[in-house]
mmCIF file of N, CA and C in Angstrom:
data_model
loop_
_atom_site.group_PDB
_atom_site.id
_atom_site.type_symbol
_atom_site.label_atom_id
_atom_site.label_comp_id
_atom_site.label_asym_id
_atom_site.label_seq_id
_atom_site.Cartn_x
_atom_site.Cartn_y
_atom_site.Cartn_z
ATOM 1 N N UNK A 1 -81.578 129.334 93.519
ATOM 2 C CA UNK A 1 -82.748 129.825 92.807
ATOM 3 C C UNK A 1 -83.094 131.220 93.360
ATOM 4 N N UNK A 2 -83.311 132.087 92.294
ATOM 5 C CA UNK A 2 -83.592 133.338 93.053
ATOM 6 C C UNK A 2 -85.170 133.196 93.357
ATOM 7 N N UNK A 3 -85.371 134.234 94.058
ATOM 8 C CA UNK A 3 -87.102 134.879 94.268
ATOM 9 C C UNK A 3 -87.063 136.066 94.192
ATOM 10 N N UNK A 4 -88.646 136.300 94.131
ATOM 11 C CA UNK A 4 -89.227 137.943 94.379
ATOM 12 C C UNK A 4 -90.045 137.609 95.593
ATOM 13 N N UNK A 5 -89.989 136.232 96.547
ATOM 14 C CA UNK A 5 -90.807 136.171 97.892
ATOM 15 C C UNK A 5 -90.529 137.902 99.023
ATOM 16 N N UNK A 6 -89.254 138.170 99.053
ATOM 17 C CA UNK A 6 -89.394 139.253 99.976
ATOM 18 C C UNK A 6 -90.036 140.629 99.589
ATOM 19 N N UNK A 7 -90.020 140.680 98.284
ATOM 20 C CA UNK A 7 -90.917 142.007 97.662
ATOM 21 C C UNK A 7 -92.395 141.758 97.812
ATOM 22 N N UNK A 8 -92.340 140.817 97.155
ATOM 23 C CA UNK A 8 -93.830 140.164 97.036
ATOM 24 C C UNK A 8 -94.751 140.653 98.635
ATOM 25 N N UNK A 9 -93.833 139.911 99.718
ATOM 26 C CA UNK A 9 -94.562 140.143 100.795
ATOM 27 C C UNK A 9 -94.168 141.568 101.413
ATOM 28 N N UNK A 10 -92.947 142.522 101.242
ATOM 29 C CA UNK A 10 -93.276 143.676 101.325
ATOM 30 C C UNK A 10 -94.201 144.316 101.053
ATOM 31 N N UNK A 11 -94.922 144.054 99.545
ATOM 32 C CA UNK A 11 -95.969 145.087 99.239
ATOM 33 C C UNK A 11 -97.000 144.159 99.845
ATOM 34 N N UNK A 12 -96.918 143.739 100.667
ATOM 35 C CA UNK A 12 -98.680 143.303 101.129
ATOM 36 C C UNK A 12 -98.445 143.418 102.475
ATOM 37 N N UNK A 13 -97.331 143.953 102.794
ATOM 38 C CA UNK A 13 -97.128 144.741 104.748
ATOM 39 C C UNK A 13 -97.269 142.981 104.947
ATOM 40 N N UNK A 14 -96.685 142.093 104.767
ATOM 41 C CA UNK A 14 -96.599 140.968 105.729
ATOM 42 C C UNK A 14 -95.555 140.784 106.726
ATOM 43 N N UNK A 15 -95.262 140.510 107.596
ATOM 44 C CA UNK A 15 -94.068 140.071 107.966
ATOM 45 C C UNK A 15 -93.733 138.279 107.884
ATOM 46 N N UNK A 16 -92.331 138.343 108.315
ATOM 47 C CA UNK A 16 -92.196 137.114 107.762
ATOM 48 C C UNK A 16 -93.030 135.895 108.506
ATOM 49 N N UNK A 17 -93.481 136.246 109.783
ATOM 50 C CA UNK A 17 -94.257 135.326 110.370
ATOM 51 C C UNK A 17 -95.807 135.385 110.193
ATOM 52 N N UNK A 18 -96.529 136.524 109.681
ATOM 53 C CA UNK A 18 -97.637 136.519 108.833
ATOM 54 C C UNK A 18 -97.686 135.643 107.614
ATOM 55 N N UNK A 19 -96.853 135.733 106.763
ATOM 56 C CA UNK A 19 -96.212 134.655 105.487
ATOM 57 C C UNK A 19 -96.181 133.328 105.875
ATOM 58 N N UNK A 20 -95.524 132.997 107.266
ATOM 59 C CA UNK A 20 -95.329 131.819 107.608
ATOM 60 C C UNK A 20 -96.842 130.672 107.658
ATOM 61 N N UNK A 21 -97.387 132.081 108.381
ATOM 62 C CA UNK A 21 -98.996 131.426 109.560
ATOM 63 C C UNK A 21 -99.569 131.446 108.212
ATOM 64 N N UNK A 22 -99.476 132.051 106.803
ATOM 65 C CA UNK A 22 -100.626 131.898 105.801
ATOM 66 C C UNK A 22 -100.273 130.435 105.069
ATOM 67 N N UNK A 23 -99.026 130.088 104.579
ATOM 68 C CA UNK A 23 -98.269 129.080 104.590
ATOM 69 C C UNK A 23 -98.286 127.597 104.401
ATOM 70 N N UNK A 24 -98.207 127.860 106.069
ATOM 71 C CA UNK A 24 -98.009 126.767 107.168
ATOM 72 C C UNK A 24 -96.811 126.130 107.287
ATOM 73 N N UNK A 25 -96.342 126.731 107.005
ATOM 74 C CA UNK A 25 -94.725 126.709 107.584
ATOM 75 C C UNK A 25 -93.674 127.563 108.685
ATOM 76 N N UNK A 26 -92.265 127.320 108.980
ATOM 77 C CA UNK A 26 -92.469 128.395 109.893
ATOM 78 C C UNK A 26 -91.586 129.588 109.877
ATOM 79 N N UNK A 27 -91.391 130.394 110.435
ATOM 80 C CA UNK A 27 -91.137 131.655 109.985
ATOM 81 C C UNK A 27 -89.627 131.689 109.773
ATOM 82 N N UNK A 28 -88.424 130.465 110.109
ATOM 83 C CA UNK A 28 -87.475 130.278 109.631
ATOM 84 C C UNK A 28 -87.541 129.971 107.994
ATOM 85 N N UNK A 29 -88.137 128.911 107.910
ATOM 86 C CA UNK A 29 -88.251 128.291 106.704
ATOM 87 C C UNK A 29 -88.617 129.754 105.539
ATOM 88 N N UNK A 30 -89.668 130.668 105.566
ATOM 89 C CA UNK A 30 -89.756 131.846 105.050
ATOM 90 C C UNK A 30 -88.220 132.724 105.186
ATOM 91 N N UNK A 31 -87.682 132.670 105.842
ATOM 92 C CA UNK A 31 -86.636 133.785 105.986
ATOM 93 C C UNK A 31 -85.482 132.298 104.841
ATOM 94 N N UNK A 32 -85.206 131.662 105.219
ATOM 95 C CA UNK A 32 -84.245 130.256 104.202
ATOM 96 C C UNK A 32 -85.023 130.783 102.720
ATOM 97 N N UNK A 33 -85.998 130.958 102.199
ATOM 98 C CA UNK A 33 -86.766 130.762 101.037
ATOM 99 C C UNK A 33 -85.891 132.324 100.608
ATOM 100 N N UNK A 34 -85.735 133.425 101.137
ATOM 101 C CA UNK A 34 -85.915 134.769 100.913
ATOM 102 C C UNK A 34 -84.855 134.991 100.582
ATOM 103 N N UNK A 35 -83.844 134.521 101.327
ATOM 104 C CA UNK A 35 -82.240 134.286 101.182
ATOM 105 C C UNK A 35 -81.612 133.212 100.757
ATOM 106 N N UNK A 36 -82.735 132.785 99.601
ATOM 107 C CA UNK A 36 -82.059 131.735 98.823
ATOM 108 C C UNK A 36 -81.086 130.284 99.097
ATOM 109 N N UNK A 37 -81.487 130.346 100.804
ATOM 110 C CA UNK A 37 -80.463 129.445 101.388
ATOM 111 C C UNK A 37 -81.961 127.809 101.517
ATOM 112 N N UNK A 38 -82.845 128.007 100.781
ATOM 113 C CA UNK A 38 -83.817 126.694 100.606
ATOM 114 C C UNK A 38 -84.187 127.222 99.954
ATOM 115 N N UNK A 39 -84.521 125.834 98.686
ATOM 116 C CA UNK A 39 -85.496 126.071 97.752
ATOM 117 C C UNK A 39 -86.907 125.449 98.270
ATOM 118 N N UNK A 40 -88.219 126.063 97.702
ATOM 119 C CA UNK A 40 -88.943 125.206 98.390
ATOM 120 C C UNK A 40 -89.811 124.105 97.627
ATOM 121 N N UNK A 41 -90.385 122.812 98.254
ATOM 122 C CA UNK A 41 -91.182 122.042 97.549
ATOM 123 C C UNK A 41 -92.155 122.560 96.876
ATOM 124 N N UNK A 42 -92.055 121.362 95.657
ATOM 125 C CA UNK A 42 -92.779 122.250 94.390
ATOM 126 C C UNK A 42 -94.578 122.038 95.173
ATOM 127 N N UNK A 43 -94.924 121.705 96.184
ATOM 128 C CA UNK A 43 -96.454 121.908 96.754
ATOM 129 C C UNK A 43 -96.683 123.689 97.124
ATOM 130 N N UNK A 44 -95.251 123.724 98.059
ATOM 131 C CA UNK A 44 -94.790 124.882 98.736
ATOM 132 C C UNK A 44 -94.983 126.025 97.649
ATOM 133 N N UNK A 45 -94.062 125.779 96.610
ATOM 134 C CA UNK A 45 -94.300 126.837 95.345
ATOM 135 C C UNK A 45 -95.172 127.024 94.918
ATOM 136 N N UNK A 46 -96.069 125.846 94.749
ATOM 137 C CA UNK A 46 -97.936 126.120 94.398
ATOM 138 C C UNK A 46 -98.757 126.844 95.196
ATOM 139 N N UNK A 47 -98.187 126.786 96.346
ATOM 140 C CA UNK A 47 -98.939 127.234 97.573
ATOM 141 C C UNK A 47 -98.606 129.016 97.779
ATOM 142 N N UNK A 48 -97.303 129.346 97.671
ATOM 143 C CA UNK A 48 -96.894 130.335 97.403
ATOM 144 C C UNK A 48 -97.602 131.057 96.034
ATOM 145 N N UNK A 49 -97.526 130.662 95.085
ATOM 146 C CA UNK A 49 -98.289 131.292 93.964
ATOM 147 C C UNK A 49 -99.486 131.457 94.060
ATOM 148 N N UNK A 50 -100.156 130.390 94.746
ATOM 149 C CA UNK A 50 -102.094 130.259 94.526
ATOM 150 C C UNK A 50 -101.806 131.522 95.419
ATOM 151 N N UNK A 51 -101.227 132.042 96.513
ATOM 152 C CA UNK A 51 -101.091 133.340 97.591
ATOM 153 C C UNK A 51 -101.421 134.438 97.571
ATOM 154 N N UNK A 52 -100.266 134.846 96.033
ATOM 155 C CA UNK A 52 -99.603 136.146 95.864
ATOM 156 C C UNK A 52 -100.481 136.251 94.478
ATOM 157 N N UNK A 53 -101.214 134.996 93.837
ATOM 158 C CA UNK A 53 -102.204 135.323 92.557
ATOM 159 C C UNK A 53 -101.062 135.041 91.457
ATOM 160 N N UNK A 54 -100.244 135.027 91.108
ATOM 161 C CA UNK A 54 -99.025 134.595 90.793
ATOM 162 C C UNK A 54 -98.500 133.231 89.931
ATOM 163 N N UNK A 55 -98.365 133.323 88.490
ATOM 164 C CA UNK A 55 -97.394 132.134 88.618
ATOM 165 C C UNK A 55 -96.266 131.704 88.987
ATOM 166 N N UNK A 56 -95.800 130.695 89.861
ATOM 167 C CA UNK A 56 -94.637 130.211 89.874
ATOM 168 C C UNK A 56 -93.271 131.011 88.852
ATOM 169 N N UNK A 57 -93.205 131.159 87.768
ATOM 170 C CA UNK A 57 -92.319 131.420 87.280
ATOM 171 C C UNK A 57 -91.949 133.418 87.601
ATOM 172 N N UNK A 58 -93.028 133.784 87.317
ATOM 173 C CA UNK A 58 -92.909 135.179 88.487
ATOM 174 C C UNK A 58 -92.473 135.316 89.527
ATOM 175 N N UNK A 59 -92.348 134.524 90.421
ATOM 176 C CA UNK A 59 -91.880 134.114 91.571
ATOM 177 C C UNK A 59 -90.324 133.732 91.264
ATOM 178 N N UNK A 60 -90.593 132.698 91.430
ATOM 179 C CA UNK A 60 -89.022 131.750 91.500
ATOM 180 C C UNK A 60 -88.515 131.717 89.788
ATOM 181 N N UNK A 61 -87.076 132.257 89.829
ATOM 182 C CA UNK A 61 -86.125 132.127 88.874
ATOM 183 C C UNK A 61 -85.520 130.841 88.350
ATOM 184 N N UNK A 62 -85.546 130.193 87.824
ATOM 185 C CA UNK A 62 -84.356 128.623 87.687
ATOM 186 C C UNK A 62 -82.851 129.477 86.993
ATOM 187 N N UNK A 63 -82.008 129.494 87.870
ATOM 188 C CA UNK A 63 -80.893 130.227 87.371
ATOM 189 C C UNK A 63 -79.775 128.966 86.566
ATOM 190 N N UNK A 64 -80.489 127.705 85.897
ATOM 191 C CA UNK A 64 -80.117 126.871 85.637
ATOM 192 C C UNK A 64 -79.414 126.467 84.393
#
C-alpha cells in the first residue's frame, strides 16, 4: 500500500519520533508505515487521518 505519511509529516517539520509520540506508537513502526514495509491498523489509519485533518484515502493508496 502506498502513502503520503512521509510528506505529510515533512511539511509539519515532524520527525519520525514526534509522529510516533503523537501516535502512540513507536518510532520503528512510523519508519515500517513510510516504507511501505507495514500496513497499518485500520484504528491506526483513523488515527493518522483524524492527525493530518485528512481522509484516509488521501493518505493511504489501495494499490489493489
Amino acid at each position: 500500500m502506498k502513502n503520503r505519511l512521509k510528506v505529510l509529516r515533512a511539511e509539519r517539520d515532524f520527525t519520525q519520533a514526534d509522529l510516533a509520540e503523537k501516535l502512540d506508537v513507536s518510532r520503528q513502526t512510523v519508519n515500517a508505515i513510510e516504507t511501505g514495509k507495514y500496513d497499518p491498523s485500520l484504528p491506526l489509519a483513523f488515527k493518522i487521518s483524524r492527525l493530518f485533518g485528512l481522509p484516509i484515502e488521501e493518505i493511504f493508496e489501495d494499490q489493489g
